[in-house]
Amino acid sequence: DTAVSQTPKYLVTQMGNDKSIKCEQNLGHDTMYWYKQDSKKFLKIMFSYNNKELIINETVPNRFSPKSPDKAHLNLHINSLELGDSAVYFCASRGLAGSYEQFFGPGTRLTVL
Amino acid sequence: GENVEQHPSTLSVQEGDSAVIKCTYSDSASNYFPWYKQELGKRPQLIIDIRSNVGEKKDQRIAVTLNKTAKHFSLHITETQPEDSAVYFCAGRVGGGGNKLTFGTGTQLKVEL
């Protein structure tokens, strides 16, 4: 029943590892996003996909690679994790045509040790 | 690109008082301004939004005002209650592809009994 869901909710890993976070939305939206929220609560957009096409790619290290197998899913893969990658990662999706509202997932708290 | 500044960073009010949070934006092409509320450990959730063709919008105890000339917008919460305690984010959207939202740095609102 959840509109935007993410897995896992928590992720603890060692530096240098590779990890993935998955996101799914059942709202029928075409556009999905990844945001990073750092320890100071600052929310910054990383990527956006519209119907499986990358449309926003902010200044993010190329260790981060989003993948959208279909418009309901947007996954985030991170290679060679660094301490500074520790943050909460939120997935979001945008309302239907004419709506600008973004709906956020519950977040994934990533801790890199 | 768009830059959104938000003040204050923390705000403490007594229950029943009003709270005002202010944001300024840099890009005069911005046309949509949402406000999100994020409770501790939860996802950001939209509480109210306003489009650039409207000067004011109200929903029960919350209201948003927009001054396009001065490029600033404000959130007003009246009759504050303890459950209003949260971090509030403003954001601005510049028209064009991607529906990219640029967020302010957040305001930690504490409503004291």
Short mmCIF file of N, CA and C in Angstrom, two decimals, chain A residues 3-77:
data_model
loop_
_atom_site.label_atom_id
_atom_site.label_comp_id
_atom_site.label_asym_id
_atom_site.label_seq_id
_atom_site.Cartn_x
_atom_site.Cartn_y
_atom_site.Cartn_z
N ALA A 3 3.20 4.23 -1.02
CA ALA A 3 3.29 4.89 -2.30
C ALA A 3 4.71 4.82 -2.87
N VAL A 4 5.70 5.24 -2.07
CA VAL A 4 7.09 5.18 -2.49
C VAL A 4 7.83 4.38 -1.42
N SER A 5 8.47 3.31 -1.82
CA SER A 5 9.16 2.46 -0.86
C SER A 5 10.63 2.32 -1.23
N GLN A 6 11.45 2.11 -0.22
CA GLN A 6 12.90 1.95 -0.42
C GLN A 6 13.38 0.77 0.39
N THR A 7 14.38 0.10 -0.13
CA THR A 7 15.06 -0.94 0.64
C THR A 7 16.55 -0.87 0.36
N PRO A 8 17.37 -1.08 1.38
CA PRO A 8 16.98 -1.32 2.77
C PRO A 8 16.71 0.00 3.50
N LYS A 9 16.23 -0.08 4.71
CA LYS A 9 16.01 1.12 5.52
C LYS A 9 17.33 1.57 6.15
N TYR A 10 18.14 0.60 6.54
CA TYR A 10 19.45 0.89 7.11
C TYR A 10 20.50 0.08 6.36
N LEU A 11 21.66 0.69 6.20
CA LEU A 11 22.76 0.03 5.50
C LEU A 11 24.06 0.44 6.17
N VAL A 12 24.75 -0.52 6.77
CA VAL A 12 26.03 -0.26 7.42
C VAL A 12 27.07 -1.08 6.68
N THR A 13 28.14 -0.43 6.26
CA THR A 13 29.12 -1.11 5.43
C THR A 13 30.50 -0.51 5.62
N GLN A 14 31.49 -1.21 5.13
CA GLN A 14 32.87 -0.75 5.25
C GLN A 14 33.25 0.10 4.05
N MET A 15 34.21 0.98 4.29
CA MET A 15 34.78 1.78 3.19
C MET A 15 35.28 0.86 2.09
N GLY A 16 35.07 1.29 0.87
CA GLY A 16 35.57 0.53 -0.28
C GLY A 16 34.57 -0.46 -0.86
N ASN A 17 33.53 -0.78 -0.08
CA ASN A 17 32.52 -1.71 -0.58
C ASN A 17 31.63 -1.05 -1.62
N ASP A 18 30.88 -1.91 -2.33
CA ASP A 18 29.86 -1.46 -3.28
C ASP A 18 28.49 -1.85 -2.74
N LYS A 19 27.54 -0.92 -2.82
CA LYS A 19 26.19 -1.22 -2.30
C LYS A 19 25.13 -0.63 -3.22
N SER A 20 23.93 -1.18 -3.10
CA SER A 20 22.79 -0.66 -3.88
C SER A 20 21.61 -0.38 -2.98
N ILE A 21 20.84 0.63 -3.36
CA ILE A 21 19.58 0.96 -2.70
C ILE A 21 18.50 0.91 -3.78
N LYS A 22 17.37 0.31 -3.40
CA LYS A 22 16.29 0.15 -4.37
C LYS A 22 15.11 1.03 -4.01
N CYS A 23 14.43 1.50 -5.03
CA CYS A 23 13.25 2.34 -4.83
C CYS A 23 12.16 1.92 -5.80
N GLU A 24 10.94 1.91 -5.28
CA GLU A 24 9.78 1.56 -6.11
C GLU A 24 8.63 2.48 -5.78
N GLN A 25 7.88 2.91 -6.79
CA GLN A 25 6.67 3.70 -6.53
C GLN A 25 5.49 3.06 -7.28
N ASN A 26 4.36 3.06 -6.60
CA ASN A 26 3.15 2.45 -7.19
C ASN A 26 2.10 3.51 -7.49
N LEU A 27 2.58 4.74 -7.74
CA LEU A 27 1.66 5.86 -7.98
C LEU A 27 1.41 6.10 -9.46
N GLY A 28 2.12 5.38 -10.30
CA GLY A 28 1.97 5.59 -11.74
C GLY A 28 2.70 6.82 -12.24
N HIS A 29 3.61 7.36 -11.43
CA HIS A 29 4.34 8.57 -11.83
C HIS A 29 5.41 8.23 -12.85
N ASP A 30 5.75 9.25 -13.67
CA ASP A 30 6.78 9.06 -14.69
C ASP A 30 8.16 9.49 -14.23
N THR A 31 8.23 10.37 -13.23
CA THR A 31 9.49 10.97 -12.85
C THR A 31 9.88 10.57 -11.44
N MET A 32 11.13 10.16 -11.29
CA MET A 32 11.65 9.74 -9.98
C MET A 32 12.99 10.42 -9.72
N TYR A 33 13.31 10.53 -8.44
CA TYR A 33 14.49 11.30 -8.01
C TYR A 33 15.26 10.55 -6.92
N TRP A 34 16.54 10.89 -6.82
CA TRP A 34 17.34 10.54 -5.65
C TRP A 34 17.87 11.83 -5.02
N TYR A 35 17.68 11.90 -3.69
CA TYR A 35 18.20 13.02 -2.91
C TYR A 35 19.16 12.47 -1.86
N LYS A 36 20.12 13.31 -1.48
CA LYS A 36 21.00 13.00 -0.36
C LYS A 36 20.75 14.02 0.75
N GLN A 37 20.53 13.52 1.97
CA GLN A 37 20.38 14.41 3.13
C GLN A 37 21.54 14.16 4.07
N ASP A 38 22.37 15.17 4.23
CA ASP A 38 23.57 14.99 5.04
C ASP A 38 23.25 15.20 6.52
N SER A 39 24.31 15.16 7.34
CA SER A 39 24.13 15.22 8.79
C SER A 39 23.56 16.56 9.25
N LYS A 40 23.68 17.59 8.42
CA LYS A 40 23.11 18.89 8.76
C LYS A 40 21.70 19.04 8.20
N LYS A 41 21.15 17.96 7.72
CA LYS A 41 19.77 17.91 7.22
C LYS A 41 19.60 18.56 5.84
N PHE A 42 20.69 18.96 5.22
CA PHE A 42 20.55 19.60 3.93
C PHE A 42 20.14 18.59 2.87
N LEU A 43 19.05 18.90 2.13
CA LEU A 43 18.50 18.01 1.11
C LEU A 43 19.00 18.46 -0.26
N LYS A 44 19.73 17.57 -0.94
CA LYS A 44 20.26 17.96 -2.24
C LYS A 44 19.93 16.91 -3.28
N ILE A 45 19.44 17.37 -4.42
CA ILE A 45 19.09 16.44 -5.48
C ILE A 45 20.35 15.86 -6.10
N MET A 46 20.27 14.57 -6.45
CA MET A 46 21.40 13.91 -7.11
C MET A 46 21.04 13.61 -8.57
N PHE A 47 19.93 12.89 -8.74
CA PHE A 47 19.54 12.44 -10.08
C PHE A 47 18.03 12.51 -10.23
N SER A 48 17.61 12.55 -11.50
CA SER A 48 16.19 12.38 -11.79
C SER A 48 16.05 11.62 -13.11
N TYR A 49 15.06 10.73 -13.12
CA TYR A 49 14.73 9.98 -14.32
C TYR A 49 13.28 10.26 -14.69
N ASN A 50 13.03 10.41 -15.97
CA ASN A 50 11.67 10.51 -16.46
C ASN A 50 11.43 9.36 -17.43
N ASN A 51 10.55 8.47 -17.05
CA ASN A 51 10.23 7.32 -17.89
C ASN A 51 11.49 6.61 -18.37
N LYS A 52 12.35 6.30 -17.47
CA LYS A 52 13.60 5.56 -17.66
C LYS A 52 14.73 6.37 -18.31
N GLU A 53 14.49 7.65 -18.56
CA GLU A 53 15.53 8.47 -19.16
C GLU A 53 16.11 9.44 -18.14
N LEU A 54 17.45 9.51 -18.06
CA LEU A 54 18.11 10.42 -17.12
C LEU A 54 17.90 11.85 -17.57
N ILE A 55 17.35 12.70 -16.70
CA ILE A 55 17.08 14.09 -17.07
C ILE A 55 17.78 15.08 -16.15
N ILE A 56 18.13 14.67 -14.96
CA ILE A 56 18.89 15.53 -14.06
C ILE A 56 20.06 14.72 -13.54
N ASN A 57 21.25 15.30 -13.67
CA ASN A 57 22.45 14.65 -13.16
C ASN A 57 23.31 15.75 -12.54
N GLU A 58 23.15 15.90 -11.22
CA GLU A 58 23.88 16.96 -10.54
C GLU A 58 25.35 16.59 -10.40
N THR A 59 26.10 17.47 -9.76
CA THR A 59 27.53 17.22 -9.61
C THR A 59 27.73 16.14 -8.55
N VAL A 60 27.67 14.92 -9.00
CA VAL A 60 27.79 13.76 -8.13
C VAL A 60 28.96 12.91 -8.62
N PRO A 61 29.79 12.41 -7.70
CA PRO A 61 30.90 11.55 -8.15
C PRO A 61 30.41 10.40 -9.01
N ASN A 62 31.19 10.00 -9.99
CA ASN A 62 30.72 8.93 -10.88
C ASN A 62 30.74 7.56 -10.22
N ARG A 63 31.09 7.51 -8.93
CA ARG A 63 30.92 6.28 -8.16
C ARG A 63 29.43 5.99 -7.94
N PHE A 64 28.60 7.02 -8.11
CA PHE A 64 27.16 6.86 -7.95
C PHE A 64 26.55 6.64 -9.33
N SER A 65 25.82 5.55 -9.47
CA SER A 65 25.19 5.28 -10.76
C SER A 65 23.73 4.87 -10.55
N PRO A 66 22.82 5.69 -11.03
CA PRO A 66 21.40 5.34 -10.95
C PRO A 66 21.04 4.41 -12.10
N LYS A 67 20.01 3.60 -11.84
CA LYS A 67 19.51 2.74 -12.92
C LYS A 67 18.00 2.64 -12.78
N SER A 68 17.33 2.78 -13.92
CA SER A 68 15.87 2.72 -13.92
C SER A 68 15.42 1.64 -14.88
N PRO A 69 15.11 0.45 -14.38
CA PRO A 69 14.69 -0.65 -15.27
C PRO A 69 13.31 -0.41 -15.88
N ASP A 70 12.48 0.32 -15.17
CA ASP A 70 11.17 0.72 -15.68
C ASP A 70 10.75 1.96 -14.90
N LYS A 71 9.65 2.58 -15.32
CA LYS A 71 9.35 3.89 -14.72
C LYS A 71 8.90 3.80 -13.27
N ALA A 72 8.63 2.60 -12.77
CA ALA A 72 8.22 2.45 -11.38
C ALA A 72 9.40 2.20 -10.45
N HIS A 73 10.59 2.01 -11.00
CA HIS A 73 11.75 1.67 -10.19
C HIS A 73 12.93 2.57 -10.53
N LEU A 74 13.62 3.00 -9.47
CA LEU A 74 14.86 3.75 -9.66
C LEU A 74 15.82 3.30 -8.57
N ASN A 75 16.90 2.65 -8.98
CA ASN A 75 17.87 2.13 -8.03
C ASN A 75 19.12 2.99 -8.05
N LEU A 76 19.85 2.93 -6.96
CA LEU A 76 21.09 3.70 -6.83
C LEU A 76 22.21 2.76 -6.42
N HIS A 77 23.24 2.69 -7.26
CA HIS A 77 24.38 1.85 -6.96
C HIS A 77 25.57 2.75 -6.63
#
